[in-house]
mmCIF file of C-alpha atoms in Angstrom:
data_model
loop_
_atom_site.group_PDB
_atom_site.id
_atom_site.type_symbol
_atom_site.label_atom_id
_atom_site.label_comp_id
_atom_site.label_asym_id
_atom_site.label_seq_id
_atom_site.Cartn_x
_atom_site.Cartn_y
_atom_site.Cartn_z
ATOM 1 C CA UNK A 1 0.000 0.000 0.000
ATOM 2 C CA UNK A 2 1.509 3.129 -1.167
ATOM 3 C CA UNK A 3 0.546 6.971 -1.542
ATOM 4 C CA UNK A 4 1.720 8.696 -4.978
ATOM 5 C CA UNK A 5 3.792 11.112 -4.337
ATOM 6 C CA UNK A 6 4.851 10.183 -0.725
ATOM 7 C CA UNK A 7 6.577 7.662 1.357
ATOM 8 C CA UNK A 8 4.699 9.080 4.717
ATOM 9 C CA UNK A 9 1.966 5.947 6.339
ATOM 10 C CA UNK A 10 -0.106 6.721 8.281
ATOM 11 C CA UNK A 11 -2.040 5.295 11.446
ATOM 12 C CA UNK A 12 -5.401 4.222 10.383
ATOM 13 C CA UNK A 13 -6.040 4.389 14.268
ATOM 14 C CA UNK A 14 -5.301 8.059 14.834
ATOM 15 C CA UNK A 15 -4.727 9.215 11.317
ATOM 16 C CA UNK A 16 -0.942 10.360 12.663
ATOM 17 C CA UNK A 17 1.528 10.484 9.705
ATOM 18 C CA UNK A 18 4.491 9.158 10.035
ATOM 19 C CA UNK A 19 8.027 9.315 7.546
ATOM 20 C CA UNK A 20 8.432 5.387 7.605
ATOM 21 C CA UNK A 21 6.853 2.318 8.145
ATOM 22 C CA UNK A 22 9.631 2.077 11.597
ATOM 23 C CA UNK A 23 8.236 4.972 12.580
ATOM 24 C CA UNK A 24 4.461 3.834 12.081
ATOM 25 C CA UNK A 25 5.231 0.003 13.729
ATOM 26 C CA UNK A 26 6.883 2.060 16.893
ATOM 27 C CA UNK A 27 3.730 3.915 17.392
ATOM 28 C CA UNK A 28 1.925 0.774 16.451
ATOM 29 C CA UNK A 29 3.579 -1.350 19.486
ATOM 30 C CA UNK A 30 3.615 1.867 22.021
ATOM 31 C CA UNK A 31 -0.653 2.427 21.872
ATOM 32 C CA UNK A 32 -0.941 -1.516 22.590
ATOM 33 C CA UNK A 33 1.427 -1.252 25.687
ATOM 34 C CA UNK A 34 -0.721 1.754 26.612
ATOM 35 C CA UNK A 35 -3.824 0.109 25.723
#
């Protein structure tokens, strides 16, 4: 899944953007630890 025109993902959770899919999977993990 990929945006033309930009490498940002974002959270389909929040909607946050993020510059990489490390970025996303961090922010991913941290808001199941937090629950």
């Amino acid at each position: 899944m990929s945006l033309t025109g930009s490498d940002r993902v974002f959270c389909h959770d929040c909607g946050r953007g993020f510059d990489s899919a490390a970025e996303l999977e961090r922010h991913v993990r941290e808001k199941q630890i937090d629950g």
